[in-house]
CSV table of C-alpha atoms (C1' of nucleotides) in Angstrom, one decimal:
chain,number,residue,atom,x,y,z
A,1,UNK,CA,124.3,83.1,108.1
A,2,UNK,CA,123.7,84.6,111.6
A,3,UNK,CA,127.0,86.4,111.2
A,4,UNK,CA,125.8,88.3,108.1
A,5,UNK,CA,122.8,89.4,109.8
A,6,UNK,CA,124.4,90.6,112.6
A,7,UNK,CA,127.1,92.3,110.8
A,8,UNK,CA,124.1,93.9,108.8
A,9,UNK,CA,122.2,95.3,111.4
A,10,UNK,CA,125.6,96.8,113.0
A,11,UNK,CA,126.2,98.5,109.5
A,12,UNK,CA,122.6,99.6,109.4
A,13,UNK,CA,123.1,101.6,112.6
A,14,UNK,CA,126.5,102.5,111.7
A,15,UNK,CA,125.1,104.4,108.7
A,16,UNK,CA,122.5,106.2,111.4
A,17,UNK,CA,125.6,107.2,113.0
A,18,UNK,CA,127.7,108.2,110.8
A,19,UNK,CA,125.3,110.1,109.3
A,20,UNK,CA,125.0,112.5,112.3
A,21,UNK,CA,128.2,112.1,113.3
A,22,UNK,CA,130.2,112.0,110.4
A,23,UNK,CA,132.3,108.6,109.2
A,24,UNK,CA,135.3,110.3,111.7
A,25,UNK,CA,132.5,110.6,114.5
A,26,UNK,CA,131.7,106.9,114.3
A,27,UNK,CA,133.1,105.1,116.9
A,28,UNK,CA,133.4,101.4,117.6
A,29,UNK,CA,132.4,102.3,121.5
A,30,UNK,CA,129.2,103.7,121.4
A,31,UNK,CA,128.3,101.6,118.1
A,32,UNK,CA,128.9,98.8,120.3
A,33,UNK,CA,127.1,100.1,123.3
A,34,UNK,CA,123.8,101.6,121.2
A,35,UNK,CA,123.4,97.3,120.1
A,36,UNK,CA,124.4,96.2,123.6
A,37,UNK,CA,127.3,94.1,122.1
A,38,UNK,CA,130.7,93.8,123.4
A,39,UNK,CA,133.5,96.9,121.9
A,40,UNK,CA,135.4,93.9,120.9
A,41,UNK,CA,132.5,91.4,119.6
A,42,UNK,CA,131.6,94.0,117.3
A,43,UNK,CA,134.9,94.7,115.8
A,44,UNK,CA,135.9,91.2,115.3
A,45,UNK,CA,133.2,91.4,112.2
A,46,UNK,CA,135.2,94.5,110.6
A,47,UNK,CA,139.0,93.9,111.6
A,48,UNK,CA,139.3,97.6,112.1
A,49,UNK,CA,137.8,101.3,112.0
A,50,UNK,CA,138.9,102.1,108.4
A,51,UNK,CA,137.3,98.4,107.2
A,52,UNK,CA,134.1,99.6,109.3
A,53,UNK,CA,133.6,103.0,107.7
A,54,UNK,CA,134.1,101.5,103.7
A,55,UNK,CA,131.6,98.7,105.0
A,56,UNK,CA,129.3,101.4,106.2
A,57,UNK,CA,129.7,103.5,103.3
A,58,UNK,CA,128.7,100.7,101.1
A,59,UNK,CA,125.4,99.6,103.1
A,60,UNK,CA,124.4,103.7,103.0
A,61,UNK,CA,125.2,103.0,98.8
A,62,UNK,CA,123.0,100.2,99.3
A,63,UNK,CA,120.2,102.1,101.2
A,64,UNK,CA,120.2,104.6,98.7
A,65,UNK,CA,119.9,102.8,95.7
A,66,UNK,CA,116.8,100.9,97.0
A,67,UNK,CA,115.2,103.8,98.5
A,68,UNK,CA,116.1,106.5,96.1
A,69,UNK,CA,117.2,105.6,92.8
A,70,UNK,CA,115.7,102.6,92.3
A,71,UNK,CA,112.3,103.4,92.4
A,72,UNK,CA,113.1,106.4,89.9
A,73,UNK,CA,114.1,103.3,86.9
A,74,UNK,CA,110.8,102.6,87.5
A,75,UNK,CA,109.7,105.6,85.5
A,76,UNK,CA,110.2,105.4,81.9
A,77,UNK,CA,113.6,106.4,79.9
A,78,UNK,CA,114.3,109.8,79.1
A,79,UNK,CA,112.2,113.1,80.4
A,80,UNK,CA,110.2,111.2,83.2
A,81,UNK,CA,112.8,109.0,85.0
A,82,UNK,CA,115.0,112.1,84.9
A,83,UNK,CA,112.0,114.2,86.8
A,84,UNK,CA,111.6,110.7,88.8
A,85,UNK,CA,115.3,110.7,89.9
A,86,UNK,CA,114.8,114.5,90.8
A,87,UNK,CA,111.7,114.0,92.8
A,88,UNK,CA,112.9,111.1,94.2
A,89,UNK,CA,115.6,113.2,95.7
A,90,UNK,CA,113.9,116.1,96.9
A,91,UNK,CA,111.5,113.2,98.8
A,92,UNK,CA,115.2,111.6,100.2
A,93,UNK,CA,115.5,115.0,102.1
A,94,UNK,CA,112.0,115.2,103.2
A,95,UNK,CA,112.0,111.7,104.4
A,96,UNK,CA,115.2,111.7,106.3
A,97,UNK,CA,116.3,108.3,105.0
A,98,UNK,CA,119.2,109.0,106.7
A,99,UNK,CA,118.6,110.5,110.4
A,100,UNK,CA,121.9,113.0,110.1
A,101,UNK,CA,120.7,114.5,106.4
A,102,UNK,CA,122.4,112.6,103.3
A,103,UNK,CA,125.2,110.8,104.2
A,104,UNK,CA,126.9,111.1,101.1
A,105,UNK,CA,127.3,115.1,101.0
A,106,UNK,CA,128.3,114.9,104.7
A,107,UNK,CA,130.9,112.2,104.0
A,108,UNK,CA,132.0,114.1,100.7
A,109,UNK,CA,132.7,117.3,102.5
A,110,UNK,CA,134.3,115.3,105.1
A,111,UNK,CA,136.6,113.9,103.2
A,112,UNK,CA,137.1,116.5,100.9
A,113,UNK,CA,140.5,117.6,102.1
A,114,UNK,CA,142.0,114.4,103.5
A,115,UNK,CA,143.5,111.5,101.5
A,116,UNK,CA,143.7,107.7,102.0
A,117,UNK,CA,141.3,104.1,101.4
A,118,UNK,CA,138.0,106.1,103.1
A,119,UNK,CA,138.2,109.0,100.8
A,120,UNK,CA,138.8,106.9,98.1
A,121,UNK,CA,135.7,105.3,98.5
A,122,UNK,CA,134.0,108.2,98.7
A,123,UNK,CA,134.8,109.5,95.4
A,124,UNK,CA,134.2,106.4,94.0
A,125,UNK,CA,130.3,105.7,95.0
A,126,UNK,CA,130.5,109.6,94.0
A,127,UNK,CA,131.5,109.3,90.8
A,128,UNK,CA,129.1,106.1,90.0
A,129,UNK,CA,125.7,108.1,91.3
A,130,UNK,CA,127.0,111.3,88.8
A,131,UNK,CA,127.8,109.2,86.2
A,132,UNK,CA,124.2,107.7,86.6
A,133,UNK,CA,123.2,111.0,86.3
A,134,UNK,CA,124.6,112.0,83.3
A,135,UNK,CA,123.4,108.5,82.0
A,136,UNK,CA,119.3,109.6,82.7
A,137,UNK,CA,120.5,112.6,81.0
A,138,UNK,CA,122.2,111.3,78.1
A,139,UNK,CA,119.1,108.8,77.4
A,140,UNK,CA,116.7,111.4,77.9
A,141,UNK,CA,118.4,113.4,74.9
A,142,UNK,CA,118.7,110.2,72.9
A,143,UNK,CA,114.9,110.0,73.3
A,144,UNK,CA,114.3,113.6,71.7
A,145,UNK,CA,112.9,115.0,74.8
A,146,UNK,CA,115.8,117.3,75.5
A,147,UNK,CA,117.8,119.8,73.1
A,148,UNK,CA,120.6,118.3,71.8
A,149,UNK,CA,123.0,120.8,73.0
A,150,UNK,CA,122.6,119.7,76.0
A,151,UNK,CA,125.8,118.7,78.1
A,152,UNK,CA,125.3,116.2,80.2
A,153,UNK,CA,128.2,116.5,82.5
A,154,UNK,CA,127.4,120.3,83.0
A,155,UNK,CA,123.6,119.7,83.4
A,156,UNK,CA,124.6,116.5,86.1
A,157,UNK,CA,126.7,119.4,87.8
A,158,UNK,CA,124.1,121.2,88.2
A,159,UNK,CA,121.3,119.4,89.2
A,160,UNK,CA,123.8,117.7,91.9
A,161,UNK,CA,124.4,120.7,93.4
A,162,UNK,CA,120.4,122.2,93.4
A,163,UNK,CA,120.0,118.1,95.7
A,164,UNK,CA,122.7,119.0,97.9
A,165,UNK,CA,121.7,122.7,98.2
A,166,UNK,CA,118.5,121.5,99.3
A,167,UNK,CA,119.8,119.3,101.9
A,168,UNK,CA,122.0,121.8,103.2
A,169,UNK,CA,118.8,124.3,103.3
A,170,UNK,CA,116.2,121.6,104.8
A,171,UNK,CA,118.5,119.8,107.4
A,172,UNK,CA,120.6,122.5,108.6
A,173,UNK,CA,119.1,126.1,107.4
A,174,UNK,CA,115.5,124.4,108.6
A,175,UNK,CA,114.2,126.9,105.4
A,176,UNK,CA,110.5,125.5,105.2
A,177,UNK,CA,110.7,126.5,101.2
A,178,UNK,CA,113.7,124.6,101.0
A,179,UNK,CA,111.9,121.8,98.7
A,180,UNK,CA,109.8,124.2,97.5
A,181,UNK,CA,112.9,125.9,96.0
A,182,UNK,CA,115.0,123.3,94.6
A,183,UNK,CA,111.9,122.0,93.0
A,184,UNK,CA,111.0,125.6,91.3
A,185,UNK,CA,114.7,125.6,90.3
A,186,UNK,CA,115.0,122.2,88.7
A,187,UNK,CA,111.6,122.9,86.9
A,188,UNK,CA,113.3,126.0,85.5
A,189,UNK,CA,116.6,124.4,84.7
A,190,UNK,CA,115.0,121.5,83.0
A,191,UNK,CA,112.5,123.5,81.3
A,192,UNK,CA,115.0,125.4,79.4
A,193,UNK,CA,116.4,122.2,78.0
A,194,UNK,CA,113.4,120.3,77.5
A,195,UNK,CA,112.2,120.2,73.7
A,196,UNK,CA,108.4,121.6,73.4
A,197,UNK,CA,105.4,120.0,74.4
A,198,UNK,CA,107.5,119.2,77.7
A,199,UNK,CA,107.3,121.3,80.2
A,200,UNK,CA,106.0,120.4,83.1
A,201,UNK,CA,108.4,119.1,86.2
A,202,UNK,CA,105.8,118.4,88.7
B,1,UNK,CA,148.0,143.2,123.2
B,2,UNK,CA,150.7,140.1,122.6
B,3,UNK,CA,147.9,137.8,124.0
B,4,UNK,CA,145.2,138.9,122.0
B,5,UNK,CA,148.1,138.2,118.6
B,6,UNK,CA,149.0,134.9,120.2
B,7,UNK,CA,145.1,134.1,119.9
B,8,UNK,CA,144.6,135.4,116.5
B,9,UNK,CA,147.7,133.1,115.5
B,10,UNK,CA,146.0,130.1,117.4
B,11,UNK,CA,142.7,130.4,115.7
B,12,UNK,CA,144.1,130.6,112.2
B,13,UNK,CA,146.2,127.5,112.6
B,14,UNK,CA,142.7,126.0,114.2
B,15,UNK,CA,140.8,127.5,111.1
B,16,UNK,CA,142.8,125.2,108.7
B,17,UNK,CA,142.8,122.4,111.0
B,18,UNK,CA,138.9,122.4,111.4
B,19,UNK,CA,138.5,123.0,106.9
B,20,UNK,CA,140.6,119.4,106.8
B,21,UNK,CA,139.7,117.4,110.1
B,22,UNK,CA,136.6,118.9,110.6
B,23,UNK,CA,135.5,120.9,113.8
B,24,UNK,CA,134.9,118.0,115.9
B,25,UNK,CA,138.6,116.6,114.3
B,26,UNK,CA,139.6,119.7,115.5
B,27,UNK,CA,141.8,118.6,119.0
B,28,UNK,CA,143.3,120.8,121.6
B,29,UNK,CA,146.4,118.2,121.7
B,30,UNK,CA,147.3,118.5,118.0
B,31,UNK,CA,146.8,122.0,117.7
B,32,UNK,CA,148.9,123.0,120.5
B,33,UNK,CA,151.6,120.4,119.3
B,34,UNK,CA,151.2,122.3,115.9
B,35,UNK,CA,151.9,125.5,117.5
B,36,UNK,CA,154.5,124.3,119.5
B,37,UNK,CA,152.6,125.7,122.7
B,38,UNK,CA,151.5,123.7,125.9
B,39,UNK,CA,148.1,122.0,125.5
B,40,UNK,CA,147.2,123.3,129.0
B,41,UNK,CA,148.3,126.9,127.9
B,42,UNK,CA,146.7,127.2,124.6
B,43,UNK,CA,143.3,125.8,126.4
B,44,UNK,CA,143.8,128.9,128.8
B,45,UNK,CA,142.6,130.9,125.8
B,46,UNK,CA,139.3,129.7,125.3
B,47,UNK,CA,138.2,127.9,128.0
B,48,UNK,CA,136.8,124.9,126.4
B,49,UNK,CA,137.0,123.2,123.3
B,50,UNK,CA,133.2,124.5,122.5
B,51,UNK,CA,134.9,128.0,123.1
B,52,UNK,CA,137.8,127.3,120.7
B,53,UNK,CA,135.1,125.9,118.1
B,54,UNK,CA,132.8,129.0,118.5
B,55,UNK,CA,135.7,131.0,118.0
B,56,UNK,CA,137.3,129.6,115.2
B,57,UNK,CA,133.9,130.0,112.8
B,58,UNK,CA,134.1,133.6,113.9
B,59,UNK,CA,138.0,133.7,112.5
B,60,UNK,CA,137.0,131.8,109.6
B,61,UNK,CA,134.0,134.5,108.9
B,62,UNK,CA,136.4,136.7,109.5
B,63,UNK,CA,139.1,135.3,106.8
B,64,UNK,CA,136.2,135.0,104.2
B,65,UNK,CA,135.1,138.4,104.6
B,66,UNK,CA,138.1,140.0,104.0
B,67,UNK,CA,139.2,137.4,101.6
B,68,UNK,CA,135.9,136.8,99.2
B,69,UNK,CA,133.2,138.9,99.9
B,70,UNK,CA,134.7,142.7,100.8
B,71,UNK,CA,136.5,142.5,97.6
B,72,UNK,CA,133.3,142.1,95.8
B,73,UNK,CA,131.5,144.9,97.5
B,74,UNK,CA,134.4,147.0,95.5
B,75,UNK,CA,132.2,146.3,92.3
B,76,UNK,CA,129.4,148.7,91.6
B,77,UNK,CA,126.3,148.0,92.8
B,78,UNK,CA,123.7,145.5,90.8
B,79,UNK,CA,124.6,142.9,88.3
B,80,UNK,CA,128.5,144.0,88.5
B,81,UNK,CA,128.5,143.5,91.9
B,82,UNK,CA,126.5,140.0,91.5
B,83,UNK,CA,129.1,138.9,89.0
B,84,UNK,CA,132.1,139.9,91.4
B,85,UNK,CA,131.0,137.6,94.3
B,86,UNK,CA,130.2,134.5,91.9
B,87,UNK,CA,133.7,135.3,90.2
B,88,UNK,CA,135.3,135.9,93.6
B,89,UNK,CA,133.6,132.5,95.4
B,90,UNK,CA,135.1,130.3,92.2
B,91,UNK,CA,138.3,131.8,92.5
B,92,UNK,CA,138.0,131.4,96.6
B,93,UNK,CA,137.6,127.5,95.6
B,94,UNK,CA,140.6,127.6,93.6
B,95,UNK,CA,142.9,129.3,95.6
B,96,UNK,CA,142.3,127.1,98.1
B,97,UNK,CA,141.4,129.8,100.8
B,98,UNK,CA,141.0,127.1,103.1
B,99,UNK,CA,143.3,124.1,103.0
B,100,UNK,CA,140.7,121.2,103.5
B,101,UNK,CA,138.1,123.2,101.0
B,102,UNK,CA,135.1,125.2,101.8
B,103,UNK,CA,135.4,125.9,106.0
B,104,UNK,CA,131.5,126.8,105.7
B,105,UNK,CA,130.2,123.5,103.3
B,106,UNK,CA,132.1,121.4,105.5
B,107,UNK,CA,130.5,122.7,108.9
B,108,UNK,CA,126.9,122.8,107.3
B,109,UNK,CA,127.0,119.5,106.8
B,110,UNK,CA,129.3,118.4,109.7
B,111,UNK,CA,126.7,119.3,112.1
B,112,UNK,CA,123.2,119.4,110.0
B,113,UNK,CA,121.6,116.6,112.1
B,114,UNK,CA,123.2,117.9,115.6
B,115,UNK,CA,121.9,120.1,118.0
B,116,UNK,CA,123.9,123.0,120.3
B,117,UNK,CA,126.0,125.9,120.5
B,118,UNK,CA,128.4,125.4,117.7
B,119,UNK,CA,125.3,124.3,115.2
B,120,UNK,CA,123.8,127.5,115.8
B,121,UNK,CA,127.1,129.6,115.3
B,122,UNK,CA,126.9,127.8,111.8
B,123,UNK,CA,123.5,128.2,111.3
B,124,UNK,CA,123.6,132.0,112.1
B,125,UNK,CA,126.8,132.2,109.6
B,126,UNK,CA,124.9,130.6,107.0
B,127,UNK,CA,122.0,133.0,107.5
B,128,UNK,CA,123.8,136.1,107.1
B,129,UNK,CA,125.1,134.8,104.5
B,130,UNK,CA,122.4,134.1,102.1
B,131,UNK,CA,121.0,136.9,103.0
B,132,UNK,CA,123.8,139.0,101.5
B,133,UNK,CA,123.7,137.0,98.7
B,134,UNK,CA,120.0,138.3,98.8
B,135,UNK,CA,121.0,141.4,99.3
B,136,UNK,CA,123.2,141.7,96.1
B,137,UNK,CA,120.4,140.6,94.1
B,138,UNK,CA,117.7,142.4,95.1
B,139,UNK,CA,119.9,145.8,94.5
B,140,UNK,CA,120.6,144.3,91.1
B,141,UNK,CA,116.8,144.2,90.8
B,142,UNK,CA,116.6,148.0,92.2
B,143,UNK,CA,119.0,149.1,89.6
B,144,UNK,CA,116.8,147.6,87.0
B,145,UNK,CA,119.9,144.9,86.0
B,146,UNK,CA,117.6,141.8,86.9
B,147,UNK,CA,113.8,141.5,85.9
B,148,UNK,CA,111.3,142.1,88.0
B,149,UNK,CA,110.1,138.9,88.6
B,150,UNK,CA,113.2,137.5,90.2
B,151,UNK,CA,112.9,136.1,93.4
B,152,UNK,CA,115.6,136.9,95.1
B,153,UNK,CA,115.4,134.2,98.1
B,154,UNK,CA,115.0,131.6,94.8
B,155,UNK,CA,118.3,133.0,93.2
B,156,UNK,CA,120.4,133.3,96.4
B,157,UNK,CA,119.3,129.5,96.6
B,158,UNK,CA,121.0,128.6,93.6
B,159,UNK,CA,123.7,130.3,93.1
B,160,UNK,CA,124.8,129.2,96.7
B,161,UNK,CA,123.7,125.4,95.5
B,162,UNK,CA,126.6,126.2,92.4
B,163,UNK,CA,128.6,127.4,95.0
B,164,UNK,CA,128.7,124.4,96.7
B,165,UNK,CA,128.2,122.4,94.1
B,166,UNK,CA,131.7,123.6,92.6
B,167,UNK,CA,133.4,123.3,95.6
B,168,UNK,CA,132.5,119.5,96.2
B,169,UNK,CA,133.3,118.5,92.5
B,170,UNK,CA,136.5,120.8,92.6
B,171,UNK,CA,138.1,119.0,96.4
B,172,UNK,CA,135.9,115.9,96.5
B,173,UNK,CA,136.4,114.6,92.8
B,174,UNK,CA,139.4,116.9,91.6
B,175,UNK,CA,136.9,117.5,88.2
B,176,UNK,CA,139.5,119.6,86.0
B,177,UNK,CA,136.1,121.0,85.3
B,178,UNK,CA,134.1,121.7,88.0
B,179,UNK,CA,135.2,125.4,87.5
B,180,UNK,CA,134.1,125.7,84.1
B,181,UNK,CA,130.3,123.9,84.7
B,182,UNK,CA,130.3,125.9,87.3
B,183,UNK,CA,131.0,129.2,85.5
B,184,UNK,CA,128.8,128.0,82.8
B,185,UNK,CA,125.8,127.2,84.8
B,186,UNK,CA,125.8,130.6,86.6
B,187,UNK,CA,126.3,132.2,83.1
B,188,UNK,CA,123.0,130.5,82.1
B,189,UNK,CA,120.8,131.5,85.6
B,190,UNK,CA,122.1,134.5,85.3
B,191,UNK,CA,121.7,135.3,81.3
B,192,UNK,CA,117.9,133.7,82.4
B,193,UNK,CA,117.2,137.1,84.7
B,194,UNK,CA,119.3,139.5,83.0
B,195,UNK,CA,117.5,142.8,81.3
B,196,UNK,CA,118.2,142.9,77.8
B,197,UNK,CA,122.1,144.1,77.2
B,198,UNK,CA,123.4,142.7,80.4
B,199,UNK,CA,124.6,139.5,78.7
B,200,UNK,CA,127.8,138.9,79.4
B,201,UNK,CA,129.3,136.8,83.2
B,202,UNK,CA,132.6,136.3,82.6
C,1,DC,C1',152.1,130.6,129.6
C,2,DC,C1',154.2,126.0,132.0
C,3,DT,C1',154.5,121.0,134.4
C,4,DA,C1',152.0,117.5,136.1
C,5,DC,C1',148.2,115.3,136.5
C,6,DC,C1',142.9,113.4,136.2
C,7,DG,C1',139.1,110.1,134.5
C,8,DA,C1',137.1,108.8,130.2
C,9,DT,C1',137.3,107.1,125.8
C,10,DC,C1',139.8,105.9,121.7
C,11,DG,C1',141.3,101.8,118.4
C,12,DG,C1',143.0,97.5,119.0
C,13,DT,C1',144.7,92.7,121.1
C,14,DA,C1',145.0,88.3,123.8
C,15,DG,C1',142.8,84.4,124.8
C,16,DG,C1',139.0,81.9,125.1
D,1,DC,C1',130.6,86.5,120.4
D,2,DC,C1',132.7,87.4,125.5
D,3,DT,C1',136.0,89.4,129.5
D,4,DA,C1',140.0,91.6,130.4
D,5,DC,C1',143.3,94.2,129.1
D,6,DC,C1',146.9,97.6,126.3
D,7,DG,C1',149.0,102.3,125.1
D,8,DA,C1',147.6,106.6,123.2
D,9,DT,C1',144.9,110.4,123.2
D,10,DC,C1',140.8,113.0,124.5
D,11,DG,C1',138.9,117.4,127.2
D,12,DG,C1',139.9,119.5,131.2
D,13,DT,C1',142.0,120.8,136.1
D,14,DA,C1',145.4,122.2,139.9
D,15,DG,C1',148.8,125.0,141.0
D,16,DG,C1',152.1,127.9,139.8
DNA sequence: CCTACCGATCGGTAGG
DNA sequence: CCTACCGATCGGTAGG
């Protein structure tokens, strides 16, 4: 019982850290050191590195789906919990729920080029979050309140990348009409699909 | 002369490191082992690993230039030229210009939520960037290809978000796709702000 | 450009 | 969860 506490407060900060300096970055040292625990206390709860980073990777999965998408399902199905999933995001890089910028873009393009368990994991939780995406989509058309040529996988693509372009234009550009932009973009994107009588994104 | 070609061959091998591993990952040791060179006497060329950070974003500038952009700037001026740097950044995903995918995404978001020397390098590479990308647009505006209610810091925004957007789902998730959507969705932005007969992206 | 070396830190282990 | 330790590697230096 106190073990899992413990072992979730470590992962809490672990996700802080890796999100500022990447999953690699993370080190079992100064992870130990920032929660004045013993280097070798603190790894007896994850057996090693590569079992630390998937068990940090999965509390940041955690984080997000109780900050971010969770409170979008609260929004009815179809054309508002889609515009709730993309506020919701745009508010994720306001608030800094992660300290470093979103963790999962840094750990995607981290991982991007290297193989093994880590990556893995990666593309999994990856996959899952645009498949949920296409899913908000996919009701939204079953609903009639998008055309129904839309394609959801291309229309997921593309709101995915307008979130991450605004990360990478808020956290590292510091453009103060980052938000401001991926919010005119998405209202332009999904006003083109929308059927009529919606049309407002914000 | 031969020290300044020994340094050139340094930094591309550090280039391709740093796309994979990441320019933290990025290690004197390895590289030098990689090169078959003395740690100690590949150091003596930079000075410090900062030095041989700072110096391999100006390579890898350098390598994208020539590679991606200057090509472009052979297309004429306006909506050719626009469609010549969206063509050429797809194909610089699937050539695989860099071995560990896009040097640039990775760095943005490698070092979004840290301060320094190297952050700024990137920051300042990112700028100049999106400002070209501004550039290109705005002539297309001047040459009456685009309407003239574009906003050209809006656009640039995008398409660099599909940029991105097509590298992650191309390396990260290895989406057979990613090329296509991505095509597709810059098709549709840029049908969206076309004049009348300029229809056609691919 | 080399050999030889430095202190610090890395992931991980032994033993309690 | 601790102390005490391991070999390997880190960035960097001395001296040539």
């Amino acid at each position: 019982m106190k073990g899992a506490r413990t072992r979730q407060s470590i992962l809490e900060r672990a996700v802080d850290l890796a999100s500022t300096d990447g999953l690699e970055g993370l080190t079992i040292g100064r992870l130990a050191e920032e929660l004045s625990m013993s280097k070798s206390g603190l790894f007896a709860h994850f057996g090693s590195k590569e079992e630390l980073q998937l068990a940090a990777i999965e509390a940041a999965r955690e984080r997000y789906i109780t900050e971010v998408f969770r409170p979008a399902l609260g929004a009815e199905r179809g054309y508002p919990r889609l515009q709730a999933i993309c506020r919701g995001w745009l508010d994720y890089v306001r608030r800094g729920v992660f300290p470093g910028g979103c963790f999962f873009a840094a750990a995607s393009f981290e991982f991007d080029g290297r193989p093994g368990p880590v990556r893995d994991a990666i593309v999994a939780t990856m996959d899952t979050w645009i498949g949920a995406l296409e899913k908000a989509i996919l009701m939204a058309k079953d609903e009639g309140h998008l055309r129904s040529d839309v394609d959801p996988a291309l229309l997921a693509f593309e709101l995915n990348s307008l979130f991450f372009g605004a990360n990478f234009a808020f956290h590292l550009r510091g453009d103060q009409q980052a938000l401001a932009k991926a919010e005119a973009a998405i209202d332009i994107r999904l006003r083109g699909v929308a059927k009529k009588g919606r049309r407002k994104v914000a």
